[in-house]
Amino acid sequence: MTAFNENYMKRITGWLVWPVRFLLVISIAAAIIPMSPGMPGPGLDASWVYGLGEAVRLKLAFGRDMVFTLGPYASMYTSSYHPATYHFVLFGSTCMALAFSVLLVYLLAGRALLLSLVMVFFLACSNGAPDATLMLYPLLLSIFVYKITLTKGNEERLLPLQEPLGHAIVFLLFGVLGLIPLIKGSMLILAVAIGGLSILRLFTTGYVRQAIIAALACVTGLFVFWAAAGQSLLGLPTYFTNMLPIASGYTEAMSVKGKSAQITTYLIPCIVSSITILLARSLAWRNRLYLLATFGLFFFIAFKAGFVRQDTHVAIAGNALFLGGVSLCIALTGRMRWIGLGLCALGWFAICNVYYPLTVPNAITTARNGYARLIVGLWTSIRGTRDLAADFESARDRLRREHPIPRMSGTSDIYPFDQSYLIASDNTWSPRPVFQSYSAYTPKLAEMNRAHLLGPASPENVIFSLQPIDMRLPPLDDGPSWPVLMSQYKPVRYNDGFVYLEKRKGDAPHLKIAPILEHDYNINQTVSIPTSGSALYAKVMMKRTLLGRLQGILFKPEELHITVTLLDGTTRIYRYVPGMGEAGFVLSPLIENTSDFLLSYGSLRNLENKRVTSIKIWTKSKHPLSWAGYQLKLDSLEGMASTDINSIASVVKPLKIAAAGQPLIEADCFGSVDYINGSAPTDQGASYSPILSVQGWIAESREAPGDDSFVATLATDSGETFAAPLVRSKRPDVATYFKSAALGNSGYQAFVDVGDFKGTLSVGLARKVAGSWVACKRYHYPLTLRMNDSGHP
């Protein structure tokens, strides 16, 4: 290139520096500051988002009354609105955006303009990538410390800013580091590890004053942000100590397998980046080891965050990979760094494109929406035309219409999640500490929830449903709390798939626990379960091998499953979570869904077919490396009160609608039979109990829910057909899936008294058309249900 061209390019670059820096700062603000936050919604994730904001309003202590992966600044992570949190979340996010801007502008000042544009591209097109962005901050801070502590004369050394401005910036950067664990508690390890290494480097390289300022800033920032969220300073240690079981139990409980090729795609760029650091001969070994440690921690934490639960979480690792490549180019010089960035970018594309297609139109749309949210939010705030409180109330109104919960006297809680519906109903929420049951995955966490039910803050009302995730054994969710619920509470209503429980007033039975069995067993061994006239409560203490413990730290151990064999000979296979099994759960009868849970209050005879005769805990490997066996403890739960549930469950006796030899005409129907006796219908036969439950959804069409003539049908051996009316319920999931509000009430449930039947039955659906009964031939599963040998259910 000629001298003229070089000078021309320098002039153009010089003109672009400040516009690009401005665009970078705007992109950071759009990614971090929730100027146009989201509003409450339904579902598992939306419920914990809303619940965490409500916990702040109720002045609950995080770490004691509220134990979850995220902290009081969770709205920075979720970009959501709650009137109780928005003021301090704006304060925290503005501080973080300012600190990010200072770091990136300062670190990129001596780098090619291309790197700044790459960062702008990522921030604009990734919806902020909150996990990866949070992990990036400590890494950039460590690079900042590395750059200012290089020896004099090193061309890569960035001159520390003049005092007192330099000290103020150090205080800001390290103060914001204290905010990160209050956003997401699981970031504590990364923040402490890299923050500690950075402070140690400042101290050992002669920057003692800056090291002291940095250490004080971390503590001060932690205290200030914590207090700004309305939390007591005395509760801070509890927040961190109770975050440990959340972090330590996550791997075994929440792991999901995926493609091993994705792991390889992630690890190759990480290894190349590490080699690039090691081969940087211009750096002293102390500098190489420092960078290797900080980058290694960053890539390792991102690996765990992305690949333990290998579903859409993999995008966390992919985004972190991209940011790691950019950070490598910021920290080092030479051509190898560009190879590292190229591999990281390719890995990011290969990983994230599977879940979020990285096309040009998608990137443009995401960027446009991100900048629009920031600009519109700022402009409407300045003009005073924005009313977030009104939008918040509108969202609450939608939740109330979608799933109305009646006002109840006293305090209330809801299981296993769906807090959005309860909070929006304006009932007084008294949440258990681990307020979503799938997260109570260690004995300590499960015990917190059980103790809450027995303590002074226990709710007067409990709204209960059974919705396990990841195909888990259903009774594992809050297993130790079930005996308390079954003895201290009684069912008073069954509506829209929820059992409404009310705390007993002085008439609670004294539950006796009688030991039955305590023995050691091997993995993959079938274990016979003793016959008992009472419900059986199990505790399973898994024995982990040394390799299994290492797998849990570095990645994840072998996944466990449990096969449960029932009295009628049928089997069920579920995912088994070791920590939840160690906490304790009701093993027999096998309660698989909400209707089973309700039936258990009436009589165990209602669930006779669900009595467990044997179990087998196993892995897919014939020679498990992670597990050395387990100890099984079985107790019987005696003295449980029996409740007349016939009126609560609307149990009906079926009426004959067709005589023998007069089969119903068949026609297409729009719907499904989801559960028969609490289990997904199959073509295999099974014995049943005196009460048969049928559950699913049905409608005339996608646009019309249909009338009330739909019924559950029972066809006998002799050809007679009986019918039982369906009780309608809310099914917002069906309405969402088909994008039709008309299907919001398409759910149904029927409890049928079949105690007088003998022989076999075939279960189906039917409706009246022009005065005649028509059977549904599609979207249901004819199932023959056999009686017990005695001829009685």
PDB file of C-alpha atoms in Angstrom, residues 209-317:
ATOM      1  CA  ARG A 209      -3.165   1.509  46.525  1.00  0.00           C
ATOM      2  CA  GLN A 210      -5.244   0.386  43.537  1.00  0.00           C
ATOM      3  CA  ALA A 211      -5.469  -3.116  45.024  1.00  0.00           C
ATOM      4  CA  ILE A 212      -6.832  -1.735  48.285  1.00  0.00           C
ATOM      5  CA  ILE A 213      -9.289   0.505  46.415  1.00  0.00           C
ATOM      6  CA  ALA A 214     -10.406  -2.469  44.281  1.00  0.00           C
ATOM      7  CA  ALA A 215     -10.975  -4.694  47.325  1.00  0.00           C
ATOM      8  CA  LEU A 216     -12.889  -1.957  49.165  1.00  0.00           C
ATOM      9  CA  ALA A 217     -14.912  -1.229  46.035  1.00  0.00           C
ATOM     10  CA  CYS A 218     -16.035  -4.865  45.716  1.00  0.00           C
ATOM     11  CA  VAL A 219     -17.254  -4.948  49.307  1.00  0.00           C
ATOM     12  CA  THR A 220     -18.776  -1.472  49.146  1.00  0.00           C
ATOM     13  CA  GLY A 221     -20.506  -2.181  45.843  1.00  0.00           C
ATOM     14  CA  LEU A 222     -21.905  -5.417  47.210  1.00  0.00           C
ATOM     15  CA  PHE A 223     -23.269  -3.679  50.314  1.00  0.00           C
ATOM     16  CA  VAL A 224     -24.626  -0.615  48.484  1.00  0.00           C
ATOM     17  CA  PHE A 225     -26.441  -2.559  45.768  1.00  0.00           C
ATOM     18  CA  TRP A 226     -27.768  -5.045  48.322  1.00  0.00           C
ATOM     19  CA  ALA A 227     -29.091  -2.275  50.571  1.00  0.00           C
ATOM     20  CA  ALA A 228     -30.546  -0.392  47.572  1.00  0.00           C
ATOM     21  CA  ALA A 229     -32.703  -3.462  46.913  1.00  0.00           C
ATOM     22  CA  GLY A 230     -34.183  -3.170  50.396  1.00  0.00           C
ATOM     23  CA  GLN A 231     -32.248  -6.105  51.817  1.00  0.00           C
ATOM     24  CA  SER A 232     -30.722  -6.216  55.299  1.00  0.00           C
ATOM     25  CA  LEU A 233     -26.922  -6.260  55.382  1.00  0.00           C
ATOM     26  CA  LEU A 234     -27.113  -8.982  58.036  1.00  0.00           C
ATOM     27  CA  GLY A 235     -28.813 -11.243  55.493  1.00  0.00           C
ATOM     28  CA  LEU A 236     -25.981 -11.110  52.967  1.00  0.00           C
ATOM     29  CA  PRO A 237     -24.021 -14.104  54.390  1.00  0.00           C
ATOM     30  CA  THR A 238     -27.184 -16.220  54.351  1.00  0.00           C
ATOM     31  CA  TYR A 239     -27.782 -15.279  50.718  1.00  0.00           C
ATOM     32  CA  PHE A 240     -24.410 -16.657  49.727  1.00  0.00           C
ATOM     33  CA  THR A 241     -24.418 -19.754  51.971  1.00  0.00           C
ATOM     34  CA  ASN A 242     -27.846 -20.836  50.735  1.00  0.00           C
ATOM     35  CA  MET A 243     -26.729 -20.217  47.172  1.00  0.00           C
ATOM     36  CA  LEU A 244     -24.264 -23.113  47.599  1.00  0.00           C
ATOM     37  CA  PRO A 245     -26.858 -25.945  47.492  1.00  0.00           C
ATOM     38  CA  ILE A 246     -28.518 -24.218  44.514  1.00  0.00           C
ATOM     39  CA  ALA A 247     -25.192 -24.250  42.661  1.00  0.00           C
ATOM     40  CA  SER A 248     -23.907 -27.638  43.862  1.00  0.00           C
ATOM     41  CA  GLY A 249     -27.132 -29.541  43.180  1.00  0.00           C
ATOM     42  CA  TYR A 250     -27.786 -28.045  39.768  1.00  0.00           C
ATOM     43  CA  THR A 251     -25.562 -30.442  37.802  1.00  0.00           C
ATOM     44  CA  GLU A 252     -27.216 -33.683  38.919  1.00  0.00           C
ATOM     45  CA  ALA A 253     -30.753 -32.320  38.949  1.00  0.00           C
ATOM     46  CA  MET A 254     -30.949 -30.214  35.819  1.00  0.00           C
ATOM     47  CA  SER A 255     -28.614 -31.967  33.390  1.00  0.00           C
ATOM     48  CA  VAL A 256     -29.928 -32.775  29.923  1.00  0.00           C
ATOM     49  CA  LYS A 257     -27.981 -34.781  27.362  1.00  0.00           C
ATOM     50  CA  GLY A 258     -27.274 -33.492  23.885  1.00  0.00           C
ATOM     51  CA  LYS A 259     -25.016 -33.977  20.896  1.00  0.00           C
ATOM     52  CA  SER A 260     -21.383 -34.601  21.777  1.00  0.00           C
ATOM     53  CA  ALA A 261     -20.378 -32.821  18.553  1.00  0.00           C
ATOM     54  CA  GLN A 262     -21.504 -29.552  20.125  1.00  0.00           C
ATOM     55  CA  ILE A 263     -19.092 -30.092  23.009  1.00  0.00           C
ATOM     56  CA  THR A 264     -16.247 -30.735  20.576  1.00  0.00           C
ATOM     57  CA  THR A 265     -17.207 -27.611  18.641  1.00  0.00           C
ATOM     58  CA  TYR A 266     -16.902 -25.625  21.858  1.00  0.00           C
ATOM     59  CA  LEU A 267     -13.707 -27.178  23.202  1.00  0.00           C
ATOM     60  CA  ILE A 268     -11.558 -26.837  20.056  1.00  0.00           C
ATOM     61  CA  PRO A 269     -11.615 -23.004  20.020  1.00  0.00           C
ATOM     62  CA  CYS A 270     -11.074 -22.976  23.786  1.00  0.00           C
ATOM     63  CA  ILE A 271      -7.980 -25.183  23.445  1.00  0.00           C
ATOM     64  CA  VAL A 272      -6.633 -23.100  20.549  1.00  0.00           C
ATOM     65  CA  SER A 273      -7.169 -19.918  22.586  1.00  0.00           C
ATOM     66  CA  SER A 274      -5.279 -21.433  25.524  1.00  0.00           C
ATOM     67  CA  ILE A 275      -2.437 -22.522  23.263  1.00  0.00           C
ATOM     68  CA  THR A 276      -2.322 -19.023  21.777  1.00  0.00           C
ATOM     69  CA  ILE A 277      -1.782 -17.609  25.259  1.00  0.00           C
ATOM     70  CA  LEU A 278       0.861 -20.201  26.137  1.00  0.00           C
ATOM     71  CA  LEU A 279       2.795 -19.578  22.897  1.00  0.00           C
ATOM     72  CA  ALA A 280       2.825 -15.795  23.330  1.00  0.00           C
ATOM     73  CA  ARG A 281       6.619 -15.653  23.706  1.00  0.00           C
ATOM     74  CA  SER A 282       6.650 -11.880  24.064  1.00  0.00           C
ATOM     75  CA  LEU A 283       4.920 -12.297  27.412  1.00  0.00           C
ATOM     76  CA  ALA A 284       6.559 -13.270  30.668  1.00  0.00           C
ATOM     77  CA  TRP A 285       5.396 -16.565  32.128  1.00  0.00           C
ATOM     78  CA  ARG A 286       3.670 -14.741  34.965  1.00  0.00           C
ATOM     79  CA  ASN A 287       1.555 -12.843  32.428  1.00  0.00           C
ATOM     80  CA  ARG A 288       0.774 -15.967  30.440  1.00  0.00           C
ATOM     81  CA  LEU A 289      -0.316 -17.861  33.544  1.00  0.00           C
ATOM     82  CA  TYR A 290      -2.480 -14.960  34.676  1.00  0.00           C
ATOM     83  CA  LEU A 291      -4.281 -14.763  31.332  1.00  0.00           C
ATOM     84  CA  LEU A 292      -4.530 -18.546  31.132  1.00  0.00           C
ATOM     85  CA  ALA A 293      -6.179 -18.627  34.571  1.00  0.00           C
ATOM     86  CA  THR A 294      -8.716 -15.882  33.818  1.00  0.00           C
ATOM     87  CA  PHE A 295      -9.606 -17.165  30.348  1.00  0.00           C
ATOM     88  CA  GLY A 296      -9.695 -20.720  31.672  1.00  0.00           C
ATOM     89  CA  LEU A 297     -12.173 -19.777  34.401  1.00  0.00           C
ATOM     90  CA  PHE A 298     -14.307 -17.902  31.882  1.00  0.00           C
ATOM     91  CA  PHE A 299     -14.428 -20.778  29.388  1.00  0.00           C
ATOM     92  CA  PHE A 300     -15.003 -23.382  32.127  1.00  0.00           C
ATOM     93  CA  ILE A 301     -17.926 -21.564  33.757  1.00  0.00           C
ATOM     94  CA  ALA A 302     -19.431 -20.963  30.302  1.00  0.00           C
ATOM     95  CA  PHE A 303     -18.984 -24.653  29.491  1.00  0.00           C
ATOM     96  CA  LYS A 304     -20.850 -25.703  32.633  1.00  0.00           C
ATOM     97  CA  ALA A 305     -23.591 -23.122  32.070  1.00  0.00           C
ATOM     98  CA  GLY A 306     -24.120 -24.257  28.496  1.00  0.00           C
ATOM     99  CA  PHE A 307     -23.592 -28.006  28.458  1.00  0.00           C
ATOM    100  CA  VAL A 308     -24.883 -29.318  31.782  1.00  0.00           C
ATOM    101  CA  ARG A 309     -28.385 -28.626  30.540  1.00  0.00           C
ATOM    102  CA  GLN A 310     -27.775 -29.235  26.868  1.00  0.00           C
ATOM    103  CA  ASP A 311     -30.859 -27.694  25.309  1.00  0.00           C
ATOM    104  CA  THR A 312     -31.253 -24.020  24.463  1.00  0.00           C
ATOM    105  CA  HIS A 313     -28.777 -23.339  27.303  1.00  0.00           C
ATOM    106  CA  VAL A 314     -26.052 -24.354  24.856  1.00  0.00           C
ATOM    107  CA  ALA A 315     -26.407 -20.870  23.361  1.00  0.00           C
ATOM    108  CA  ILE A 316     -24.864 -19.516  26.584  1.00  0.00           C
ATOM    109  CA  ALA A 317     -21.645 -21.383  25.799  1.00  0.00           C
TER     110      ALA A 317
END
